[in-house]
XYZ file of C-alpha atoms in Angstrom:
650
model
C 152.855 125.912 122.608
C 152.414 127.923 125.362
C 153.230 131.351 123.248
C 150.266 130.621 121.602
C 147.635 130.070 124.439
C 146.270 132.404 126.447
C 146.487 131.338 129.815
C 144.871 133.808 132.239
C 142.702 132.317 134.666
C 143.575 128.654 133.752
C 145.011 126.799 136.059
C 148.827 126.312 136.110
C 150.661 123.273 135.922
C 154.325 122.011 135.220
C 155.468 122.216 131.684
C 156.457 118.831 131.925
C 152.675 117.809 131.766
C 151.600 120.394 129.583
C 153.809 118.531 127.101
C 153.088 115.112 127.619
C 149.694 116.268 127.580
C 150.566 117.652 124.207
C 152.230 114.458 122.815
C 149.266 112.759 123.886
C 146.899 114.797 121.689
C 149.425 114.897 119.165
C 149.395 111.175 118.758
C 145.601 110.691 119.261
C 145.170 113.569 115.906
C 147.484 111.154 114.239
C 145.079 108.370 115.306
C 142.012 109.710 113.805
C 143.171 111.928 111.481
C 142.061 114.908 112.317
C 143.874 118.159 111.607
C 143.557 119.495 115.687
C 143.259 118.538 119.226
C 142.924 120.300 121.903
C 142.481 120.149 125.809
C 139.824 122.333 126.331
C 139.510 123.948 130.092
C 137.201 126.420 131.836
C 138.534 129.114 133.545
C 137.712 131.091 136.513
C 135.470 133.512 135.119
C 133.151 130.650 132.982
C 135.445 131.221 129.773
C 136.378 128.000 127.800
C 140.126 128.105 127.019
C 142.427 125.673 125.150
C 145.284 124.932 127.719
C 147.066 122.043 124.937
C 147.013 121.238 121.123
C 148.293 118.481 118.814
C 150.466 121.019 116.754
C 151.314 124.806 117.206
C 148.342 126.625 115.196
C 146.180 128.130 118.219
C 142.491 127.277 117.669
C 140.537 129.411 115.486
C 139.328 132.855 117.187
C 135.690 131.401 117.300
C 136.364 127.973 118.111
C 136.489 128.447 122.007
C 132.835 130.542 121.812
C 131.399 128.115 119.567
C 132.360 125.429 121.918
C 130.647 127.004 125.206
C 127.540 127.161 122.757
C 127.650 123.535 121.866
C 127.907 122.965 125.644
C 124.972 124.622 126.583
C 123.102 123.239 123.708
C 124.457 119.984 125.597
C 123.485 121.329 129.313
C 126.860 120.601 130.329
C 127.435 122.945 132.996
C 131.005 124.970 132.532
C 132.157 124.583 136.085
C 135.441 126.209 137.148
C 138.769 123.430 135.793
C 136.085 121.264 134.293
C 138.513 119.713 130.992
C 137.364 118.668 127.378
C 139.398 116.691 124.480
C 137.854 118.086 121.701
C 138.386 119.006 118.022
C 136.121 120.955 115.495
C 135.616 118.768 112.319
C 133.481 121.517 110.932
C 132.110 125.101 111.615
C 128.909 123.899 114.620
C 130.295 120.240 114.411
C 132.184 118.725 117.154
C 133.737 115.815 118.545
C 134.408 115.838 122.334
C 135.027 113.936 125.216
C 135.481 114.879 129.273
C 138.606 114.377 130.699
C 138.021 111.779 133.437
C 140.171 109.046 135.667
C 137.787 106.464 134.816
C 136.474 104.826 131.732
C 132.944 105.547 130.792
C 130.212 103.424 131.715
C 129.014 101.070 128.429
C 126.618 101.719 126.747
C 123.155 99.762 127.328
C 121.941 96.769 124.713
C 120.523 97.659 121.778
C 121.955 101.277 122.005
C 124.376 102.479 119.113
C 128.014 102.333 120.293
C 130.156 105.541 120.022
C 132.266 106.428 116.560
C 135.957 105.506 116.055
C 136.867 108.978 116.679
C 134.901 109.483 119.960
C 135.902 106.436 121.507
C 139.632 107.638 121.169
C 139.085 110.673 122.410
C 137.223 109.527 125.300
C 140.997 106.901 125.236
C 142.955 110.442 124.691
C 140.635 111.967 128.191
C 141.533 109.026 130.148
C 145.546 109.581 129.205
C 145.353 112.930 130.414
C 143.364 112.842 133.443
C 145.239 109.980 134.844
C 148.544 112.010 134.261
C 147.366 114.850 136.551
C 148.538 118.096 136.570
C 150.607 118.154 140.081
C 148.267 120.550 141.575
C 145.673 118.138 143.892
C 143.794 121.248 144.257
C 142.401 120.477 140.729
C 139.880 118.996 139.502
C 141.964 116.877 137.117
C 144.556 115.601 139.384
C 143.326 112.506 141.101
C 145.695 109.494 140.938
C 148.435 112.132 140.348
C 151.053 110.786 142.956
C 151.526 107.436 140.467
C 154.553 107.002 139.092
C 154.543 106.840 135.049
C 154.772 103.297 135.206
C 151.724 102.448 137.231
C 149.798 105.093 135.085
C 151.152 103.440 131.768
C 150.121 99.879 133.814
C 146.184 101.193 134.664
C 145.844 103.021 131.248
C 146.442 99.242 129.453
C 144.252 98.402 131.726
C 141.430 100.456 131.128
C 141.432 100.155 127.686
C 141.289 96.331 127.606
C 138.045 97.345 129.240
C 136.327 99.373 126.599
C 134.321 97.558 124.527
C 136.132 97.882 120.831
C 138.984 96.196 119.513
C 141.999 98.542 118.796
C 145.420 96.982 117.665
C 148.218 97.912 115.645
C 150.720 96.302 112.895
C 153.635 97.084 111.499
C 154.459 97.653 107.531
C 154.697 93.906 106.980
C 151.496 93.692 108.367
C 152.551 91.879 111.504
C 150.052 92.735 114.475
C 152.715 94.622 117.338
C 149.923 94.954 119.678
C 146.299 94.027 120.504
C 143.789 95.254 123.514
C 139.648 95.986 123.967
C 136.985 93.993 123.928
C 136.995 93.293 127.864
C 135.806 89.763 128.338
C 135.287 88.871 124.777
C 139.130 89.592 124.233
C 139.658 85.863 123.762
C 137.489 84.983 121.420
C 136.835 88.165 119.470
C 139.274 88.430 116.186
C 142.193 85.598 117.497
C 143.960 86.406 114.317
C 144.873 89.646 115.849
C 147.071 88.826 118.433
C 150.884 90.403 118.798
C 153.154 88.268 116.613
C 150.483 87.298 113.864
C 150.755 88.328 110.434
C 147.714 89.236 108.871
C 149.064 88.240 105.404
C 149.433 84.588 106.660
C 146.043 85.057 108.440
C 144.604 86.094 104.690
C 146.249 82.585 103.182
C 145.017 80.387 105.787
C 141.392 82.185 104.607
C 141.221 83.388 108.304
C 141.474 86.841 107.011
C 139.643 88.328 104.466
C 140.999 89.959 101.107
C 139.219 92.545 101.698
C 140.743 93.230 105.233
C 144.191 92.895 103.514
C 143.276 95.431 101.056
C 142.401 98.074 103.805
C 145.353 97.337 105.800
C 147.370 98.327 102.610
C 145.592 101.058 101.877
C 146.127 102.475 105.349
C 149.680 102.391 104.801
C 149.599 104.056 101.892
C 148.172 106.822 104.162
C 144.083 106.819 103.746
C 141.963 106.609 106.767
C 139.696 103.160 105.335
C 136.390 102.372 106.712
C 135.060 98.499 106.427
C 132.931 95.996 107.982
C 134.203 92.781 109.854
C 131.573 89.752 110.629
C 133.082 87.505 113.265
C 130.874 84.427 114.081
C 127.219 85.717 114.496
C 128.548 89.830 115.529
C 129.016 92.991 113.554
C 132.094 95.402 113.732
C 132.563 98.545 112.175
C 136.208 98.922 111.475
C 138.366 101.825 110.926
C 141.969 101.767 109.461
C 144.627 104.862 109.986
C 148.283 105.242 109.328
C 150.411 104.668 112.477
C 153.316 107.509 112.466
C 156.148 108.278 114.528
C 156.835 111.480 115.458
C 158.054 112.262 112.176
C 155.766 111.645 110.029
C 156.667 108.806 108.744
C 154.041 105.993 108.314
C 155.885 102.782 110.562
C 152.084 100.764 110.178
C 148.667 100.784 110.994
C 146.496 101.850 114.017
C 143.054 99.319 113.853
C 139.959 99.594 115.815
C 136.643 97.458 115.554
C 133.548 98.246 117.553
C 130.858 96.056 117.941
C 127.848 97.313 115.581
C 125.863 94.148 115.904
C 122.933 95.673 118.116
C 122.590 98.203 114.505
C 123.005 95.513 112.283
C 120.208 93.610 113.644
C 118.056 96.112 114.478
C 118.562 97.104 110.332
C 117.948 94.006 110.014
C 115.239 93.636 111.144
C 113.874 96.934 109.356
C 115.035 95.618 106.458
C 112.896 92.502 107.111
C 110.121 94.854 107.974
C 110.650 97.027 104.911
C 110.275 93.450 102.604
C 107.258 92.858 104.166
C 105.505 95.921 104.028
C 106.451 95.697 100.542
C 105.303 92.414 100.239
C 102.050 93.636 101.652
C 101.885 96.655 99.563
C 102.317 94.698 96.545
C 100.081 91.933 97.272
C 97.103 94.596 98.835
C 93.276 94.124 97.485
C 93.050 97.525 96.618
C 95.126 100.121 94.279
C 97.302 102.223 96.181
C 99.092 104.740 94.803
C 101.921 107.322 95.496
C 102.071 110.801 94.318
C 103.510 113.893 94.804
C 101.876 116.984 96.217
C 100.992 117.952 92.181
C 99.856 114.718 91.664
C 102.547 113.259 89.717
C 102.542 109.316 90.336
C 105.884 107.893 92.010
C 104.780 104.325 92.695
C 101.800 102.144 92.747
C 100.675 98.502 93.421
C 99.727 95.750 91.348
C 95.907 96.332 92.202
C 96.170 99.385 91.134
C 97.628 99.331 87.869
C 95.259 96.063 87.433
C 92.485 98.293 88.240
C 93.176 100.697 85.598
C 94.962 98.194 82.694
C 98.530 100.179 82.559
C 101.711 98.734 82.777
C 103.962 99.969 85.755
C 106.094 102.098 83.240
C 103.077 103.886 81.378
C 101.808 104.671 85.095
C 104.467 105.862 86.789
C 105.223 109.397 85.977
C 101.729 110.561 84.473
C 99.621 113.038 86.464
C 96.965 111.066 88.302
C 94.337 113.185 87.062
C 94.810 112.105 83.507
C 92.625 108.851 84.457
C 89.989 110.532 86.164
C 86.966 111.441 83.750
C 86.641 114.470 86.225
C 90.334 116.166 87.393
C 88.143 118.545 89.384
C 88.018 115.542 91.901
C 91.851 115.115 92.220
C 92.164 118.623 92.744
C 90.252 119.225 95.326
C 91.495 115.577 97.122
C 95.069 116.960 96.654
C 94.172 120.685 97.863
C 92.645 118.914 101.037
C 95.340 117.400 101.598
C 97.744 119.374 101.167
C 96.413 121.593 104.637
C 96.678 118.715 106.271
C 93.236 116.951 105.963
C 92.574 113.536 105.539
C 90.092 112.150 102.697
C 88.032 109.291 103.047
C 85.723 107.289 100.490
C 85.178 110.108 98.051
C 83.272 108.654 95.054
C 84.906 109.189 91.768
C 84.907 107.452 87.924
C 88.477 106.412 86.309
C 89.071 105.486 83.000
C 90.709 102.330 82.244
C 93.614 101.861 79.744
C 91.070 100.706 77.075
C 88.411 103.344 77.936
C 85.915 101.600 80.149
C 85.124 103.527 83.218
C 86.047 102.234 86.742
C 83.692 103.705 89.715
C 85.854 103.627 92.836
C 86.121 105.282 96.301
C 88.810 107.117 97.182
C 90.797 107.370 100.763
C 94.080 109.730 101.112
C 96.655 111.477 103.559
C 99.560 112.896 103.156
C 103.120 112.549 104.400
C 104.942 115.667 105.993
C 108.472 116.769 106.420
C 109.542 120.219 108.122
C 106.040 121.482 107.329
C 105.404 120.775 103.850
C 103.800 117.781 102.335
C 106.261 115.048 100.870
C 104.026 112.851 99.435
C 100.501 111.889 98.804
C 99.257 108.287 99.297
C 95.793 107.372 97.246
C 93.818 104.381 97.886
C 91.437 103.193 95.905
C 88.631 101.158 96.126
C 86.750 99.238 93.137
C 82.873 99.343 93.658
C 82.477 99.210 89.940
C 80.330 95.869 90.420
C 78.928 96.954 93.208
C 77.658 100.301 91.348
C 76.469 98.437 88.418
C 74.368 96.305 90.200
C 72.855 99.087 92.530
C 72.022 100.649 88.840
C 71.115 97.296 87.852
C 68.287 97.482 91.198
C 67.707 101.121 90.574
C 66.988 100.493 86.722
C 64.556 97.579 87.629
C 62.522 99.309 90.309
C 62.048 102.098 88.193
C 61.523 100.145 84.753
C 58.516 98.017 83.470
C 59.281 94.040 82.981
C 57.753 94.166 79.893
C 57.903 97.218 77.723
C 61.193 98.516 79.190
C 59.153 101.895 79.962
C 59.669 104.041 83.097
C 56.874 102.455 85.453
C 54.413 103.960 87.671
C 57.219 105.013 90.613
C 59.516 106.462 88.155
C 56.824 108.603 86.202
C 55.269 109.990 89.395
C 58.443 111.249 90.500
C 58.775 113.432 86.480
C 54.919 114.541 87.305
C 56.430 115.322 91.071
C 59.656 117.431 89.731
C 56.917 119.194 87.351
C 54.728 120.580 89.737
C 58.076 122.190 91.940
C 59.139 123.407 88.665
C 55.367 124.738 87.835
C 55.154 126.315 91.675
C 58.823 128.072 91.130
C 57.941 129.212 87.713
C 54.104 129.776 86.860
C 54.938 130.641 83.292
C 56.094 126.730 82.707
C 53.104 124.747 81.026
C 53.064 120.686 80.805
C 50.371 118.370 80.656
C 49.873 114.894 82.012
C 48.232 112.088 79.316
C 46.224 109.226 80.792
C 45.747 106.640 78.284
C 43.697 102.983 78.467
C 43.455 100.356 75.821
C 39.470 99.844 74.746
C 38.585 96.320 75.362
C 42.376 94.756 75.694
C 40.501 91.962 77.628
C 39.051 90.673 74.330
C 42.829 90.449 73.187
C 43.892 88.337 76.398
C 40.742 86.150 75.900
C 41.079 85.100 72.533
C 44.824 84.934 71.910
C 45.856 84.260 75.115
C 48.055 86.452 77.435
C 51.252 85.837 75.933
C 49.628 87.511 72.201
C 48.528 90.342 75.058
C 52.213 90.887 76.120
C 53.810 90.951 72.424
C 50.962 93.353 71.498
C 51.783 95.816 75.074
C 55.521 95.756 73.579
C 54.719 97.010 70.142
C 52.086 99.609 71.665
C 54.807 100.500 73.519
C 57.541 100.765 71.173
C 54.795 103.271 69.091
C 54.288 105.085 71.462
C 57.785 105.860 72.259
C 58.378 107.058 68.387
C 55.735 109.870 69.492
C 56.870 111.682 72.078
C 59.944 114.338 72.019
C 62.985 114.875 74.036
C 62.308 115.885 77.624
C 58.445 114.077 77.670
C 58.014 110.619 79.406
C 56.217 108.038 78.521
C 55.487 104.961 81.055
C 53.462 101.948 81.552
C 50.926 102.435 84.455
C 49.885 99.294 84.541
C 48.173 96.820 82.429
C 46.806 97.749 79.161
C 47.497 101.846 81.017
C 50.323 103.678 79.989
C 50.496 107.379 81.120
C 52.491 110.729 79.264
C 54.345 113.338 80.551
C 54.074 116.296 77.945
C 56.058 119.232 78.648
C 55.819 123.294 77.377
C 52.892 122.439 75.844
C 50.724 125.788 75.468
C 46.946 125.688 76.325
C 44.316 122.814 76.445
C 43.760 122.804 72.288
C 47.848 121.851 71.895
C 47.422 118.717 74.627
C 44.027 118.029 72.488
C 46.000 118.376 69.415
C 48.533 115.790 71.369
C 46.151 113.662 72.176
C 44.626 112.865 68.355
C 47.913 112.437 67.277
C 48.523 109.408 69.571
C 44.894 108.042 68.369
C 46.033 108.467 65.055
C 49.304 106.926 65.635
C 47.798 103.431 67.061
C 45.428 103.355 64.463
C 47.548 101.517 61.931
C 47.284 97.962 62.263
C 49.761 95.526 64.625
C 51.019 92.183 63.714
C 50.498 89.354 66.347
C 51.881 86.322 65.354
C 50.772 86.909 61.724
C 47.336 87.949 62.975
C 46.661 92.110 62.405
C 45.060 93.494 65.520
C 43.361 97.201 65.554
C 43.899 99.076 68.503
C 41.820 102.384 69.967
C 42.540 103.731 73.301
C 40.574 106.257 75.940
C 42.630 109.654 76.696
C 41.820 111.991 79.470
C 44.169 114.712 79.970
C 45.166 117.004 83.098
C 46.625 120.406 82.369
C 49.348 121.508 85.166
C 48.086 124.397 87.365
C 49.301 125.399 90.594
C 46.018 123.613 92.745
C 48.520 120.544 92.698
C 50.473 119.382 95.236
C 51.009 115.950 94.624
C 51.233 114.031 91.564
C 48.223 111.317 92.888
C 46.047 114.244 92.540
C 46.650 115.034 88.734
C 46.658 111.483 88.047
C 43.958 111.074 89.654
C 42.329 114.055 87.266
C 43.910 112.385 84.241
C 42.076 109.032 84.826
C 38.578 110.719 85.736
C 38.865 112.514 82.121
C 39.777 108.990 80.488
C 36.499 107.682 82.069
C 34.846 110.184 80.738
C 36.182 109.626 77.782
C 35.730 106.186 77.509
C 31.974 106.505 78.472
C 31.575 108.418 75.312
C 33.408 105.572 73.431
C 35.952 104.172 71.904
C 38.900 106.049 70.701
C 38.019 109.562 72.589
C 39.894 111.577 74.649
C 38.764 114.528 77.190
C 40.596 117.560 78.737
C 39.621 117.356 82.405
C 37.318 119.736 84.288
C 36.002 120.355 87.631
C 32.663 119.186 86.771
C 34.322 115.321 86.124
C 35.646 115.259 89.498
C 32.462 115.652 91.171
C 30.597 113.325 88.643
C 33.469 110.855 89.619
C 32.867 111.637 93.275
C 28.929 110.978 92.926
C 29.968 107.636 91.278
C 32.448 106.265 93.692
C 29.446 107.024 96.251
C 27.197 105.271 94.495
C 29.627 102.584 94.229
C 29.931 102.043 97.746
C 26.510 102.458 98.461
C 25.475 99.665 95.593
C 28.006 97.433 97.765
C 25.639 97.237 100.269
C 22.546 97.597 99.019
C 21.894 94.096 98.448
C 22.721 93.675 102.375
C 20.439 97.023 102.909
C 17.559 95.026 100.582
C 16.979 98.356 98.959
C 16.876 96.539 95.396
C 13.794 95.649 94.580
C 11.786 93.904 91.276
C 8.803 95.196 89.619
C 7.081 93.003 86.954
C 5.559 94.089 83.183
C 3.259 91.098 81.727
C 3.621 90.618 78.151
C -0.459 90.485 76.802
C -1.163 87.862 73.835
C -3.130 90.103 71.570
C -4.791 87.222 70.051
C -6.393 85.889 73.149
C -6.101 89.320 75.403
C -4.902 86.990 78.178
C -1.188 87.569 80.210
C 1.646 85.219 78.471
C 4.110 86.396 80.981
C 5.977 88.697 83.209
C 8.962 90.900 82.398
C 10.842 91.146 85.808
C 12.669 94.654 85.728
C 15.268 95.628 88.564
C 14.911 98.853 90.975
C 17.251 100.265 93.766
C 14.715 102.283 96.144
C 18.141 104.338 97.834
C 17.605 105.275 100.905
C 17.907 108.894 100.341
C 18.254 109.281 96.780
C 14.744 107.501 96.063
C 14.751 105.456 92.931
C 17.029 105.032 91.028
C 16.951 104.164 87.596
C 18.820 100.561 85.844
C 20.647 102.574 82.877
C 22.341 104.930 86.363
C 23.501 101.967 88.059
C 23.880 98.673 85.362
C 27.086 99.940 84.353
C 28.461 100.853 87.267
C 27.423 97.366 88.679
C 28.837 95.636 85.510
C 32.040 97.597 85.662
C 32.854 96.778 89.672
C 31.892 93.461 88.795
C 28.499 93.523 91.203
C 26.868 92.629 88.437
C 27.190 88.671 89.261
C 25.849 88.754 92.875
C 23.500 91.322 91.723
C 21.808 89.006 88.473
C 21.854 85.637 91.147
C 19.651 87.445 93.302
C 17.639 88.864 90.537
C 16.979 85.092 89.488
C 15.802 84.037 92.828
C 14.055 86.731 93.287
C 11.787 86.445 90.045
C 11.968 82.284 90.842
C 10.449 83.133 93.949
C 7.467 85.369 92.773
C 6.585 83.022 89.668
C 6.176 80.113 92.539
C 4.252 82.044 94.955
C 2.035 83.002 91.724
C-alpha cells in the first residue's frame, strides 16, 4: 500500500496501524460493496491525501481535488490531520464520514436517518479512530493507549448504540451475530438473535418469504434492498455478501434502519395526495391541466361535465379546440407563460353537442428551473347567470307587447346616429315619428284586449317595411317611432313615409272583424344642430302634430317654423291652465230673433278668453287645444254656470 500513496506531509504512524487500518476499510468495501475505501487525511500544507485503501489501486488522480471541493461545498474546514472514510461512487458523488472516537449524535424525530452505506462508514470512522495511530500528538489518537481488547470491547459497544440493526448469518442462514438498535435491541427483530435460523424463523411464519428470498439472494452475491415492518415501525433493509479475506462468500452481512419517521410522513402525503384528489375531483368548477401549448393532461369531473366529453376524448386535445374564440387561450397561455396570473377572463366554450357555455376563466402556472411546467385552468359556468342578465337586458330594452325595441333602446340607435353624423357629415338618416289616428275609438268599442292584437299586427307590418340596419320601435301606445338610415334628402324620407301609409292601408283582421288603419307621420332629417336624441324626437313629434292637424293619414318633414308654432302652443297651454283661476274667460251672448213676431226667442252664449296680453282670443285658437289637454271638461262646467247664472239674473 504504501508504494502507492504519497505520503509527504501526512503524518506518520506505525505500519502496524496503517494495516489494520487497511483491513478495516477492506472489510467495510466488502460490506457495502463498493469498489474503494479510503482514509482520507489533510496534510500540512491544506492538501487532502489518502493515507489507506481497501485494495492496492491508488485513488484516481482527481479524486483527492474533487474531494477538497466537495468539502468546501460542505464548509468543512480542512484543518491540519483532520481524517475522512470516504469513497467516490461517482464522478462529484460521495459518500463520507469523519473519523471520530465517538459515535455520532442521533438524529432528531421526524428527520430521515442516514443510508446503509453512510452509517457503516461512519461504523468504519469509529474503528479507526479508536485504534489510534501511536502518535498522541495527533489528532486521531485519543484512547490510543487501549489494548486491542478493550478497543474490540468499546467498539461492540458503540455500535449496539447506533440506532440500526446490523447482524450477520452464515450460509445456512443461521444468525452468528446480532447488535444496534440501542434500547429497542430487545424487542426490535427477536428472530435475529445469534443461534436462530432464519429458515425456521420463515416456517414458524415469524419470517417472511420474502426476507428468505433476499437472504438467498445475498449469498448468491447481489447487494438486495427490502422493506421490514415490525409491529407498528418501518425498516429499510439492506442485504450484502459476507466474505473472508478471500473472497469467498461464508454468509450474509444485514442491516435495518428505522425508516418509520419517512414512512409516516409519506404517509401521510399520500393521505394528503387522496384528498386533494378527492377534492379535485369532487370541485364545483372545471379545472383543467395543460401544458404550456395548451395540450390538456388532466381535468375534473366538472369540467368535462361542463363541456359533455368523456375523460378520454378530453384529454390530449388542445384546449383551444372548445373555445369559439382560440385568440382567448392564446393570449391566457402567453400571460402566463411570463409569469402572470389570470383571473375571471370572460370567454364562450362549445359543448360536445354544440351549445355554447359562457364561463370565466382563472389561471397560473407551475414553474420548474425557470420554465413553465404546467398550466392550471379554472373555469367558471355563468352560462345561467349570462342568460338571464340577457334575459333582463332583452326585457328592458324590448316592448311587452309587440316584441319591438322600446323607447330606451331606440334612443340609444338615434344617440349612436348623431356621433356617427358629427364624425362623418356626409352620413344622412332620418328619424320617423308615427301615431295611430283615433286608436281610442278601437279601445272603446272592442275593448283593450282587440287594441293589443291590433298594436301586434301593426307591428308585425311595420317590421316587413323597413331594411337591414333601420329600427323600428314602439314609443308608446298607439306611437311607434323609425330609425331610417342613408337616406338622401327630405323627398326620399317623404317617399318613406307614403310607403308606410300605403302599407297600413290594407285592412287588419280583429277577431273576424276588418279594421282600417291611418296614421300621422312627422319626420326629422339628421343635421349636425343635434346633440341629443330628445331633441330630434322632440322635432319628429312636432311635425306629426302638424301633420295630424291637417288630417288623417298625413305626414310632414319638420321645419323651424313648427317648433316655434309648437312653442306658442305649449304657452298657450299653460296659460289656458290658469285662466279659469285668472277669470280671463269670459261669455258674450247672440239672441236668436223670431222673424214672425220680431221679438228675442233666445240667447246664444259664445265663449271668449280676454288674455292678459294677447287680447282676445278667438274659440277655433283655443277649443282644440282645450279639447286635446282635456280642459275642455272644467272649461264647458263653468261655461254652464256661467250662462245658468245670466239667464236667472235676466
Amino acid at each position: 500500500m504504501s508504494a502507492h500513496i504519497d505520503m509527504t506531509g501526512i503524518t506518520r504512524v506505525p505500519a502496524d496501524i496503517r494495516n489494520r487500518w487497511n483491513e478495516v476499510l477492506r472489510k467495510g468495501s466488502r460490506a457495502v460493496d463498493v469498489a474503494s475505501v479510503y482514509l482520507w487525511e489533510v496534510d500540512d500544507r491544506g492538501r487532502v491525501r489518502a493515507i489507506a485503501a481497501s485494495d492496492d489501486p491508488p485513488p484516481p488522480r482527481d479524486a483527492a481535488r474533487e474531494l477538497e471541493v466537495a468539502l468546501r461545498n460542505w464548509k468543512v474546514s480542512p484543518a491540519f490531520g483532520r481524517r475522512w472514510i470516504g469513497s467516490r461512487l461517482a464522478p462529484g458523488q460521495w459518500c463520507i464520514a469523519p473519523v471520530r472516537t465517538a459515535p455520532a449524535e442521533p438524529a432528531p424525530s421526524g428527520i430521515e436517518r442516514r443510508s446503509a452505506q453512510r452509517l457503516m462508514f461512519d461504523l468504519l470512522g469509529l474503528c479507526v479512530g479508536l485504534m489510534g495511530d501511536g502518535d498522541h500528538s495527533s489528532p486521531a489518537t485519543v484512547d490510543s493507549d487501549l489494548t486491542d481488547r478493550e478497543r474490540r470491547v468499546r467498539v461492540a459497544a458503540i455500535v449496539d448504540q447506533i440506532p440500526a440493526a446490523i447482524w450477520t448469518t452464515d450460509r445456512d442462514l443461521r444468525v452468528t451475530s446480532r447488535s444496534g438498535l440501542g434500547r429497542a435491541s430487545s424487542s426490535v427483530f427477536p428472530e435475529r438473535v445469534a443461534g436462530f435460523s432464519l429458515v425456521d424463523q420463515n416456517a414458524q411464519r415469524t419470517i417472511t418469504a420474502e426476507s428468505i428470498a433476499a437472504h438467498r439472494r445475498a449469498l448468491e452475491g447481489e447487494s438486495v434492498s427490502y422493506q421490514i415492518r415490525s409491529g407498528d415501525r418501518w425498516y429499510d433493509s439492506e442485504l450484502t455478501p459476507l466474505r473472508n479475506s478471500d473472497g469467498t462468500i461464508v454468509g450474509v452481512i444485514g442491516m435495518a434502519i428505522d425508516v418509520t419517521d419517512r414512512e409516516r410522513a409519506l404517509e401521510d402525503a399520500r393521505r394528503s395526495r387522496l384528498e386533494l384528489e378527492d377534492f379535485f375531483e369532487s370541485a364545483p368548477v372545471g379545472i383543467t391541466w395543460t401544458s404550456p401549448d395548451g395540450t390538456v393532461l388532466r381535468a375534473n369531473h366538472a369540467e368535462l361535465e361542463l363541456l359533455g366529453y368523456s375523460r378520454e376524448e378530453y384529454v390530449g386535445r388542445n384546449v383551444a379546440s372548445v373555445h369559439t374564440n382560440p385568440e382567448i387561450v392564446a393570449e391566457i397561455l402567453r400571460r402566463l407563460a411570463h409569469g402572470a396570473s389570470v383571473k375571471s377572463i370572460e370567454a364562450e366554450l362549445r359543448h360536445a353537442s354544440g351549445s355554447p357555455r359562457h364561463v370565466l376563466i382563472s389561471a397560473n402556472a407551475q414553474f420548474e428551473g425557470g420554465h413553465p411546467q404546467t398550466m392550471r385552468l379554472i373555469t367558471r359556468d355563468i352560462t345561467e347567470h349570462k342568460l338571464a342578465t340577457e334575459q333582463l337586458l332583452r326585457e328592458a330594452l324590448r316592448d311587452s307587447l309587440t316584441d319591438l325595441p322600446n323607447r330606451t333602446f331606440f334612443a340609444e340607435r338615434v344617440e349612436e346616429a348623431i356621433r356617427r353624423k358629427q364624425r362623418d357629415p356626409a352620413y344622412a338618416y332620418a328619424v320617423v315619428f308615427l301615431d295611430l289616428d283615433d286608436f281610442k275609438l278601437v279601445n272603446d268599442s272592442l275593448g283593450h284586449a282587440a287594441g293589443d292584437l291590433l298594436l301586434v299586427e301593426i307591428a308585425a307590418r311595420l317590421q316587413s317595411f323597413v331594411r337591414p340596419g333601420d329600427v323600428i320601435a314602439r314609443f308608446g301606445g298607439d306611437e311607434f317611432t323609425l330609425l331610417l338610415e342613408d337616406v338622401g334628402d327630405a323627398a326620399a324620407v317623404e317617399s318613406a313615409a307614403r310607403r308606410i301609409s300605403n302599407r297600413l292601408s290594407s285592412p287588419f283582421t280583429v277577431n273576424g272583424r276588418e279594421i282600417f288603419v291611418t296614421a300621422s307621420i312627422g319626420m326629422a332629417l339628421g343635421d349636425l344642430t343635434y346633440e341629443h336624441p330628445d331633441e330630434q324626437l322632440r322635432d319628429a313629434d312636432i311635425a306629426m302634430y302638424a301633420a295630424k292637424a291637417q288630417g288623417r293619414s298625413r305626414f310632414r318633414l319638420f321645419d323651424v317654423a313648427m317648433r316655434n308654432s309648437a312653442s306658442a302652443r305649449l304657452g298657450l297651454e299653460t296659460d289656458l291652465r290658469s285662466a279659469l283661476d285668472r277669470g280671463e274667460l269670459r261669455l258674450v251672448f247672440q239672441p236668436i230673433m223670431a222673424l214672425d213676431s220680431g221679438r228675442v226667442h233666445s240667447f246664444e252664449a259664445l265663449l271668449r278668453w280676454h288674455h292678459q296680453t294677447l287680447g282676445v282670443i278667438a274659440p277655433q285658437q283655443f277649443i282644440p287645444l282645450a279639447e286635446r289637454t282635456g280642459l275642455i271638461v272644467p272649461i264647458g262646467t263653468w261655461v254652464l254656470q256661467e250662462a245658468c247664472r245670466h239667464a236667472q239674473r235676466w
